[in-house]
Amino acid sequence: MEQPLEPAVIRFSHCQKVIFCFSLPEQCPSCGEELRGSRLQEAPVSLPSPLTSAHKTSCCLLVAPAHDSKDKDVDGMSDLHTGISSTKGVVYNYTRNGVCRDLTGWERCVSVPLVRPDMFHLLAQWDQYLDRFSDGPMWDPAWHRFDEDHHNCFSFCLGFINGVLAMEGRSSLSRETFTHTFILPKMRRVSKYTTLYQHIQRHRFYLVDRQEDTQEDTQEDTDLSRVQFHKDSLDSGH
């Protein structure tokens, strides 16, 4: 089932402030000047959400809230579940009942692409690799029991990724290396975006000083790097 669309965060500049909100206001929240018909320092831009539907991805590692978690946001505070998407967006994930192949339920998650678009030989074999790996005895409840600490959904994902790396003649990745290199940067971005989003929901705007000496913003990461959240700023109207 499709999740309802959330309003997008937009960013624009005025009176030496960078302003984040859901829609362009009639007046600048900083100086009060009328914005309708006025010339902005730059055109408003939309910040894409770092969350996506896994079922629209191909060959990705997915991180989502655990199905039994009361907190359905991927904010670093909720229990998380991981899976691997097929070329058709089916999410293979390991649970206490073995490997599930989910067609729905992963509509809000973090995706980490695992295969370059030009790796045609790997793309052609991806689904076959996934099926073969998922059918192995390591993930059969009759042979191995799910363990939250040592034999879990992430063990399944990392085991599959390292199996593919081995077939490609490349070195395997440790859990620590993969987590710190590929997952944590994505999760930090999600956490920052979520905090920004919730602040705008409460206060309508988030304002920061414009940094004239920075390069022109062309990437979403640069947009979010402007946002520095502190307790004082979150409790205020800024």
PDB file of C-alpha atoms in Angstrom:
ATOM      1  CA  MET A   1       0.000   0.000   0.000  1.00  0.00           C
ATOM      2  CA  GLU A   2       1.386   3.395  -1.000  1.00  0.00           C
ATOM      3  CA  GLN A   3       2.220   5.785   1.830  1.00  0.00           C
ATOM      4  CA  PRO A   4       0.602   9.246   1.567  1.00  0.00           C
ATOM      5  CA  LEU A   5       2.965  11.815   0.156  1.00  0.00           C
ATOM      6  CA  GLU A   6       4.500  14.171   2.709  1.00  0.00           C
ATOM      7  CA  PRO A   7       5.108  17.818   1.857  1.00  0.00           C
ATOM      8  CA  ALA A   8       8.591  18.413   0.512  1.00  0.00           C
ATOM      9  CA  VAL A   9      11.081  20.608   2.347  1.00  0.00           C
ATOM     10  CA  ILE A  10      12.075  23.640   0.296  1.00  0.00           C
ATOM     11  CA  ARG A  11      14.980  26.005   0.812  1.00  0.00           C
ATOM     12  CA  PHE A  12      15.336  29.641  -0.235  1.00  0.00           C
ATOM     13  CA  SER A  13      17.498  32.614   0.721  1.00  0.00           C
ATOM     14  CA  HIS A  14      16.454  36.101   1.802  1.00  0.00           C
ATOM     15  CA  CYS A  15      18.003  38.900   3.873  1.00  0.00           C
ATOM     16  CA  GLN A  16      21.198  36.894   4.387  1.00  0.00           C
ATOM     17  CA  LYS A  17      19.245  33.974   5.823  1.00  0.00           C
ATOM     18  CA  VAL A  18      18.725  30.481   4.474  1.00  0.00           C
ATOM     19  CA  ILE A  19      15.129  29.486   5.188  1.00  0.00           C
ATOM     20  CA  PHE A  20      13.702  25.957   5.226  1.00  0.00           C
ATOM     21  CA  CYS A  21       9.921  25.454   5.047  1.00  0.00           C
ATOM     22  CA  PHE A  22       7.179  23.476   3.291  1.00  0.00           C
ATOM     23  CA  SER A  23       5.863  26.312   1.091  1.00  0.00           C
ATOM     24  CA  LEU A  24       7.021  29.799   0.141  1.00  0.00           C
ATOM     25  CA  PRO A  25       5.486  32.272   2.630  1.00  0.00           C
ATOM     26  CA  GLU A  26       3.974  35.631   1.693  1.00  0.00           C
ATOM     27  CA  GLN A  27       6.395  37.399   4.040  1.00  0.00           C
ATOM     28  CA  CYS A  28       9.980  36.650   5.008  1.00  0.00           C
ATOM     29  CA  PRO A  29       9.915  35.074   8.486  1.00  0.00           C
ATOM     30  CA  SER A  30      13.156  36.892   9.331  1.00  0.00           C
ATOM     31  CA  CYS A  31      12.705  40.494   8.141  1.00  0.00           C
ATOM     32  CA  GLY A  32       8.971  40.624   7.378  1.00  0.00           C
ATOM     33  CA  GLU A  33       9.431  41.855   3.791  1.00  0.00           C
ATOM     34  CA  GLU A  34       6.789  40.855   1.245  1.00  0.00           C
ATOM     35  CA  LEU A  35       8.090  37.977  -0.842  1.00  0.00           C
ATOM     36  CA  ARG A  36       5.360  37.880  -3.460  1.00  0.00           C
ATOM     37  CA  GLY A  37       6.781  39.451  -6.600  1.00  0.00           C
ATOM     38  CA  SER A  38      10.125  40.207  -4.940  1.00  0.00           C
ATOM     39  CA  ARG A  39      13.417  38.990  -6.313  1.00  0.00           C
ATOM     40  CA  LEU A  40      14.905  36.226  -4.197  1.00  0.00           C
ATOM     41  CA  GLN A  41      18.655  35.750  -3.950  1.00  0.00           C
ATOM     42  CA  GLU A  42      18.175  32.331  -5.550  1.00  0.00           C
ATOM     43  CA  ALA A  43      15.256  30.237  -6.740  1.00  0.00           C
ATOM     44  CA  PRO A  44      13.667  28.012  -4.085  1.00  0.00           C
ATOM     45  CA  VAL A  45      14.870  24.424  -4.318  1.00  0.00           C
ATOM     46  CA  SER A  46      13.363  21.209  -2.998  1.00  0.00           C
ATOM     47  CA  LEU A  47      15.306  18.895  -0.694  1.00  0.00           C
ATOM     48  CA  PRO A  48      14.599  15.286  -1.664  1.00  0.00           C
ATOM     49  CA  SER A  49      13.732  13.022   1.231  1.00  0.00           C
ATOM     50  CA  PRO A  50      16.519  10.550   2.068  1.00  0.00           C
ATOM     51  CA  LEU A  51      13.821   7.887   2.457  1.00  0.00           C
ATOM     52  CA  THR A  52      12.533   5.921  -0.506  1.00  0.00           C
ATOM     53  CA  SER A  53      10.316   2.968  -1.340  1.00  0.00           C
ATOM     54  CA  ALA A  54      12.400  -0.181  -1.482  1.00  0.00           C
ATOM     55  CA  HIS A  55       9.979  -1.631  -4.008  1.00  0.00           C
ATOM     56  CA  LYS A  56      11.077   1.006  -6.499  1.00  0.00           C
ATOM     57  CA  THR A  57      14.763   0.186  -6.021  1.00  0.00           C
ATOM     58  CA  SER A  58      16.978  -2.384  -7.655  1.00  0.00           C
ATOM     59  CA  CYS A  59      19.921  -4.229  -6.105  1.00  0.00           C
ATOM     60  CA  CYS A  60      20.090  -2.185  -2.904  1.00  0.00           C
ATOM     61  CA  LEU A  61      20.670  -2.775   0.771  1.00  0.00           C
ATOM     62  CA  LEU A  62      17.573  -1.508   2.599  1.00  0.00           C
ATOM     63  CA  VAL A  63      17.287  -0.254   6.174  1.00  0.00           C
ATOM     64  CA  ALA A  64      13.794   0.240   7.607  1.00  0.00           C
ATOM     65  CA  PRO A  65      12.013   0.252  10.981  1.00  0.00           C
ATOM     66  CA  ALA A  66      11.485  -3.266  12.287  1.00  0.00           C
ATOM     67  CA  HIS A  67       8.002  -4.575  11.463  1.00  0.00           C
ATOM     68  CA  ASP A  68       7.190  -4.961  15.170  1.00  0.00           C
ATOM     69  CA  SER A  69       8.605  -1.554  16.115  1.00  0.00           C
ATOM     70  CA  LYS A  70       6.148   1.011  17.474  1.00  0.00           C
ATOM     71  CA  ASP A  71       8.331   3.767  16.001  1.00  0.00           C
ATOM     72  CA  LYS A  72       7.920   3.655  12.228  1.00  0.00           C
ATOM     73  CA  ASP A  73      10.497   6.359  11.496  1.00  0.00           C
ATOM     74  CA  VAL A  74      14.063   5.609  10.421  1.00  0.00           C
ATOM     75  CA  ASP A  75      15.586   8.104  12.823  1.00  0.00           C
ATOM     76  CA  GLY A  76      18.362   6.133  14.485  1.00  0.00           C
ATOM     77  CA  MET A  77      16.236   5.640  17.606  1.00  0.00           C
ATOM     78  CA  SER A  78      13.901   2.891  16.394  1.00  0.00           C
ATOM     79  CA  ASP A  79      14.625  -0.819  16.009  1.00  0.00           C
ATOM     80  CA  LEU A  80      15.846  -1.396  12.469  1.00  0.00           C
ATOM     81  CA  HIS A  81      15.460  -4.211   9.969  1.00  0.00           C
ATOM     82  CA  THR A  82      17.573  -4.770   6.849  1.00  0.00           C
ATOM     83  CA  GLY A  83      17.019  -6.470   3.524  1.00  0.00           C
ATOM     84  CA  ILE A  84      18.264  -6.729  -0.057  1.00  0.00           C
ATOM     85  CA  SER A  85      16.154  -5.753  -3.076  1.00  0.00           C
ATOM     86  CA  SER A  86      15.988  -7.807  -6.246  1.00  0.00           C
ATOM     87  CA  THR A  87      16.096  -6.249  -9.702  1.00  0.00           C
ATOM     88  CA  LYS A  88      12.286  -6.035  -9.488  1.00  0.00           C
ATOM     89  CA  GLY A  89      12.060  -4.409  -6.039  1.00  0.00           C
ATOM     90  CA  VAL A  90      11.248  -7.572  -4.082  1.00  0.00           C
ATOM     91  CA  VAL A  91      12.861  -7.283  -0.636  1.00  0.00           C
ATOM     92  CA  TYR A  92      14.620 -10.413   0.645  1.00  0.00           C
ATOM     93  CA  ASN A  93      14.985 -10.246   4.426  1.00  0.00           C
ATOM     94  CA  TYR A  94      15.820 -12.738   7.151  1.00  0.00           C
ATOM     95  CA  THR A  95      13.440 -13.198  10.099  1.00  0.00           C
ATOM     96  CA  ARG A  96      12.746 -15.799  12.780  1.00  0.00           C
ATOM     97  CA  ASN A  97      10.653 -17.648  10.199  1.00  0.00           C
ATOM     98  CA  GLY A  98      13.421 -17.735   7.616  1.00  0.00           C
ATOM     99  CA  VAL A  99      13.881 -15.568   4.529  1.00  0.00           C
ATOM    100  CA  CYS A 100      10.865 -13.488   3.476  1.00  0.00           C
ATOM    101  CA  ARG A 101      10.352 -12.103  -0.006  1.00  0.00           C
ATOM    102  CA  ASP A 102       8.307  -8.943   0.552  1.00  0.00           C
ATOM    103  CA  LEU A 103       6.361  -7.232  -2.227  1.00  0.00           C
ATOM    104  CA  THR A 104       5.080  -4.529   0.157  1.00  0.00           C
ATOM    105  CA  GLY A 105       5.891  -3.085   3.572  1.00  0.00           C
ATOM    106  CA  TRP A 106       9.168  -1.344   2.738  1.00  0.00           C
ATOM    107  CA  GLU A 107       7.773   1.969   1.501  1.00  0.00           C
ATOM    108  CA  ARG A 108       9.888   4.184   3.810  1.00  0.00           C
ATOM    109  CA  CYS A 109      13.481   3.097   4.081  1.00  0.00           C
ATOM    110  CA  VAL A 110      17.096   4.024   3.508  1.00  0.00           C
ATOM    111  CA  SER A 111      18.584   2.484   0.377  1.00  0.00           C
ATOM    112  CA  VAL A 112      22.268   1.829  -0.277  1.00  0.00           C
ATOM    113  CA  PRO A 113      22.919   0.978  -3.963  1.00  0.00           C
ATOM    114  CA  LEU A 114      25.119  -2.096  -4.306  1.00  0.00           C
ATOM    115  CA  VAL A 115      25.533  -2.422  -8.080  1.00  0.00           C
ATOM    116  CA  ARG A 116      26.586   0.172 -10.642  1.00  0.00           C
ATOM    117  CA  PRO A 117      24.185   0.517 -13.610  1.00  0.00           C
ATOM    118  CA  ASP A 118      26.956  -0.504 -16.024  1.00  0.00           C
ATOM    119  CA  MET A 119      27.640  -3.859 -14.299  1.00  0.00           C
ATOM    120  CA  PHE A 120      25.401  -5.743 -16.708  1.00  0.00           C
ATOM    121  CA  HIS A 121      26.852  -9.184 -15.974  1.00  0.00           C
ATOM    122  CA  LEU A 122      26.080  -8.823 -12.261  1.00  0.00           C
ATOM    123  CA  LEU A 123      22.631  -7.344 -12.837  1.00  0.00           C
ATOM    124  CA  ALA A 124      21.759 -10.312 -15.053  1.00  0.00           C
ATOM    125  CA  GLN A 125      22.677 -12.779 -12.277  1.00  0.00           C
ATOM    126  CA  TRP A 126      21.513 -10.794  -9.231  1.00  0.00           C
ATOM    127  CA  ASP A 127      18.110 -12.410  -8.707  1.00  0.00           C
ATOM    128  CA  GLN A 128      19.552 -15.882  -9.217  1.00  0.00           C
ATOM    129  CA  TYR A 129      22.263 -15.157  -6.635  1.00  0.00           C
ATOM    130  CA  LEU A 130      19.636 -13.877  -4.176  1.00  0.00           C
ATOM    131  CA  ASP A 131      17.429 -16.943  -4.553  1.00  0.00           C
ATOM    132  CA  ARG A 132      20.324 -19.363  -4.247  1.00  0.00           C
ATOM    133  CA  PHE A 133      21.722 -17.619  -1.159  1.00  0.00           C
ATOM    134  CA  SER A 134      18.288 -17.327   0.491  1.00  0.00           C
ATOM    135  CA  ASP A 135      17.614 -21.040   0.027  1.00  0.00           C
ATOM    136  CA  GLY A 136      20.837 -22.003   1.834  1.00  0.00           C
ATOM    137  CA  PRO A 137      20.704 -23.933   5.137  1.00  0.00           C
ATOM    138  CA  MET A 138      22.184 -20.972   7.051  1.00  0.00           C
ATOM    139  CA  TRP A 139      18.797 -19.229   6.781  1.00  0.00           C
ATOM    140  CA  ASP A 140      16.562 -22.263   7.235  1.00  0.00           C
ATOM    141  CA  PRO A 141      14.960 -22.232  10.730  1.00  0.00           C
ATOM    142  CA  ALA A 142      15.199 -26.022  10.772  1.00  0.00           C
ATOM    143  CA  TRP A 143      18.992 -25.768  10.679  1.00  0.00           C
ATOM    144  CA  HIS A 144      19.905 -22.442  12.270  1.00  0.00           C
ATOM    145  CA  ARG A 145      18.022 -20.378  14.792  1.00  0.00           C
ATOM    146  CA  PHE A 146      17.645 -16.612  14.393  1.00  0.00           C
ATOM    147  CA  ASP A 147      19.710 -14.749  17.007  1.00  0.00           C
ATOM    148  CA  GLU A 148      19.256 -11.013  17.543  1.00  0.00           C
ATOM    149  CA  ASP A 149      22.959 -10.469  18.194  1.00  0.00           C
ATOM    150  CA  HIS A 150      24.858 -12.979  16.081  1.00  0.00           C
ATOM    151  CA  HIS A 151      22.609 -14.437  13.361  1.00  0.00           C
ATOM    152  CA  ASN A 152      20.136 -11.802  12.258  1.00  0.00           C
ATOM    153  CA  CYS A 153      18.841  -9.780   9.306  1.00  0.00           C
ATOM    154  CA  PHE A 154      22.120  -7.893   8.950  1.00  0.00           C
ATOM    155  CA  SER A 155      24.098 -11.143   9.025  1.00  0.00           C
ATOM    156  CA  PHE A 156      22.001 -12.262   6.057  1.00  0.00           C
ATOM    157  CA  CYS A 157      22.600  -9.030   4.116  1.00  0.00           C
ATOM    158  CA  LEU A 158      26.328  -8.859   4.791  1.00  0.00           C
ATOM    159  CA  GLY A 159      26.724 -12.555   4.035  1.00  0.00           C
ATOM    160  CA  PHE A 160      25.051 -12.077   0.667  1.00  0.00           C
ATOM    161  CA  ILE A 161      27.110  -8.978  -0.155  1.00  0.00           C
ATOM    162  CA  ASN A 162      30.366 -10.733   0.737  1.00  0.00           C
ATOM    163  CA  GLY A 163      29.317 -13.741  -1.323  1.00  0.00           C
ATOM    164  CA  VAL A 164      28.841 -11.509  -4.357  1.00  0.00           C
ATOM    165  CA  LEU A 165      32.172  -9.781  -3.691  1.00  0.00           C
ATOM    166  CA  ALA A 166      33.901 -13.170  -3.573  1.00  0.00           C
ATOM    167  CA  MET A 167      32.377 -14.165  -6.917  1.00  0.00           C
ATOM    168  CA  GLU A 168      33.646 -10.866  -8.317  1.00  0.00           C
ATOM    169  CA  GLY A 169      37.146 -11.624  -7.014  1.00  0.00           C
ATOM    170  CA  ARG A 170      37.047  -8.859  -4.417  1.00  0.00           C
ATOM    171  CA  SER A 171      37.819  -8.799  -0.705  1.00  0.00           C
ATOM    172  CA  SER A 172      35.057  -9.253   1.841  1.00  0.00           C
ATOM    173  CA  LEU A 173      33.876  -6.485   4.159  1.00  0.00           C
ATOM    174  CA  SER A 174      33.710  -6.692   7.930  1.00  0.00           C
ATOM    175  CA  ARG A 175      30.503  -5.721   9.690  1.00  0.00           C
ATOM    176  CA  GLU A 176      32.244  -2.676  11.183  1.00  0.00           C
ATOM    177  CA  THR A 177      33.692  -1.473   7.873  1.00  0.00           C
ATOM    178  CA  PHE A 178      30.430  -1.836   5.998  1.00  0.00           C
ATOM    179  CA  THR A 179      28.414  -0.159   8.743  1.00  0.00           C
ATOM    180  CA  HIS A 180      30.720   2.837   9.147  1.00  0.00           C
ATOM    181  CA  THR A 181      31.391   3.324   5.435  1.00  0.00           C
ATOM    182  CA  PHE A 182      27.980   2.781   3.882  1.00  0.00           C
ATOM    183  CA  ILE A 183      25.216   2.797   6.481  1.00  0.00           C
ATOM    184  CA  LEU A 184      26.098   5.364   9.150  1.00  0.00           C
ATOM    185  CA  PRO A 185      26.543   8.298   6.701  1.00  0.00           C
ATOM    186  CA  LYS A 186      23.056   7.565   5.324  1.00  0.00           C
ATOM    187  CA  MET A 187      21.565   7.266   8.800  1.00  0.00           C
ATOM    188  CA  ARG A 188      23.127  10.551   9.923  1.00  0.00           C
ATOM    189  CA  ARG A 189      21.533  12.262   6.943  1.00  0.00           C
ATOM    190  CA  VAL A 190      18.151  10.712   7.734  1.00  0.00           C
ATOM    191  CA  SER A 191      18.428  11.811  11.361  1.00  0.00           C
ATOM    192  CA  LYS A 192      19.247  15.386  10.353  1.00  0.00           C
ATOM    193  CA  TYR A 193      16.466  15.508   7.753  1.00  0.00           C
ATOM    194  CA  THR A 194      13.940  14.074  10.231  1.00  0.00           C
ATOM    195  CA  THR A 195      14.879  16.628  12.882  1.00  0.00           C
ATOM    196  CA  LEU A 196      14.596  19.441  10.329  1.00  0.00           C
ATOM    197  CA  TYR A 197      11.229  18.133   9.136  1.00  0.00           C
ATOM    198  CA  GLN A 198       9.807  17.875  12.654  1.00  0.00           C
ATOM    199  CA  HIS A 199      11.053  21.371  13.493  1.00  0.00           C
ATOM    200  CA  ILE A 200       9.262  22.810  10.450  1.00  0.00           C
ATOM    201  CA  GLN A 201       6.094  20.936  11.423  1.00  0.00           C
ATOM    202  CA  ARG A 202       6.192  22.623  14.831  1.00  0.00           C
ATOM    203  CA  HIS A 203       7.446  26.097  13.912  1.00  0.00           C
ATOM    204  CA  ARG A 204       6.772  26.418  10.132  1.00  0.00           C
ATOM    205  CA  PHE A 205      10.346  27.594   9.430  1.00  0.00           C
ATOM    206  CA  TYR A 206      13.975  26.876  10.201  1.00  0.00           C
ATOM    207  CA  LEU A 207      16.444  29.748   9.673  1.00  0.00           C
ATOM    208  CA  VAL A 208      20.232  29.764   9.491  1.00  0.00           C
ATOM    209  CA  ASP A 209      22.710  32.463   8.523  1.00  0.00           C
ATOM    210  CA  ARG A 210      23.700  32.440   4.874  1.00  0.00           C
ATOM    211  CA  GLN A 211      27.369  31.567   4.336  1.00  0.00           C
ATOM    212  CA  GLU A 212      28.577  33.790   1.526  1.00  0.00           C
ATOM    213  CA  ASP A 213      31.980  32.141   1.317  1.00  0.00           C
ATOM    214  CA  THR A 214      30.603  28.677   0.512  1.00  0.00           C
ATOM    215  CA  GLN A 215      30.317  27.384  -3.006  1.00  0.00           C
ATOM    216  CA  GLU A 216      26.963  27.502  -4.729  1.00  0.00           C
ATOM    217  CA  ASP A 217      24.727  24.742  -3.418  1.00  0.00           C
ATOM    218  CA  THR A 218      24.297  22.067  -6.046  1.00  0.00           C
ATOM    219  CA  GLN A 219      23.908  18.996  -3.853  1.00  0.00           C
ATOM    220  CA  GLU A 220      21.310  18.062  -1.275  1.00  0.00           C
ATOM    221  CA  ASP A 221      24.058  17.114   1.190  1.00  0.00           C
ATOM    222  CA  THR A 222      25.281  20.710   1.081  1.00  0.00           C
ATOM    223  CA  ASP A 223      21.763  21.930   1.864  1.00  0.00           C
ATOM    224  CA  LEU A 224      21.509  19.759   4.943  1.00  0.00           C
ATOM    225  CA  SER A 225      25.045  20.576   6.034  1.00  0.00           C
ATOM    226  CA  ARG A 226      23.775  24.099   6.719  1.00  0.00           C
ATOM    227  CA  VAL A 227      21.439  22.776   9.375  1.00  0.00           C
ATOM    228  CA  GLN A 228      23.082  22.720  12.789  1.00  0.00           C
ATOM    229  CA  PHE A 229      20.590  21.625  15.406  1.00  0.00           C
ATOM    230  CA  HIS A 230      21.062  22.509  19.038  1.00  0.00           C
ATOM    231  CA  LYS A 231      18.602  22.231  21.887  1.00  0.00           C
ATOM    232  CA  ASP A 232      18.215  26.018  22.099  1.00  0.00           C
ATOM    233  CA  SER A 233      17.397  26.385  18.404  1.00  0.00           C
ATOM    234  CA  LEU A 234      14.868  23.538  18.480  1.00  0.00           C
ATOM    235  CA  ASP A 235      13.058  25.042  21.424  1.00  0.00           C
ATOM    236  CA  SER A 236      12.922  28.488  19.845  1.00  0.00           C
ATOM    237  CA  GLY A 237      10.832  29.811  16.993  1.00  0.00           C
ATOM    238  CA  HIS A 238      13.759  29.815  14.550  1.00  0.00           C
TER     239      HIS A 238
END
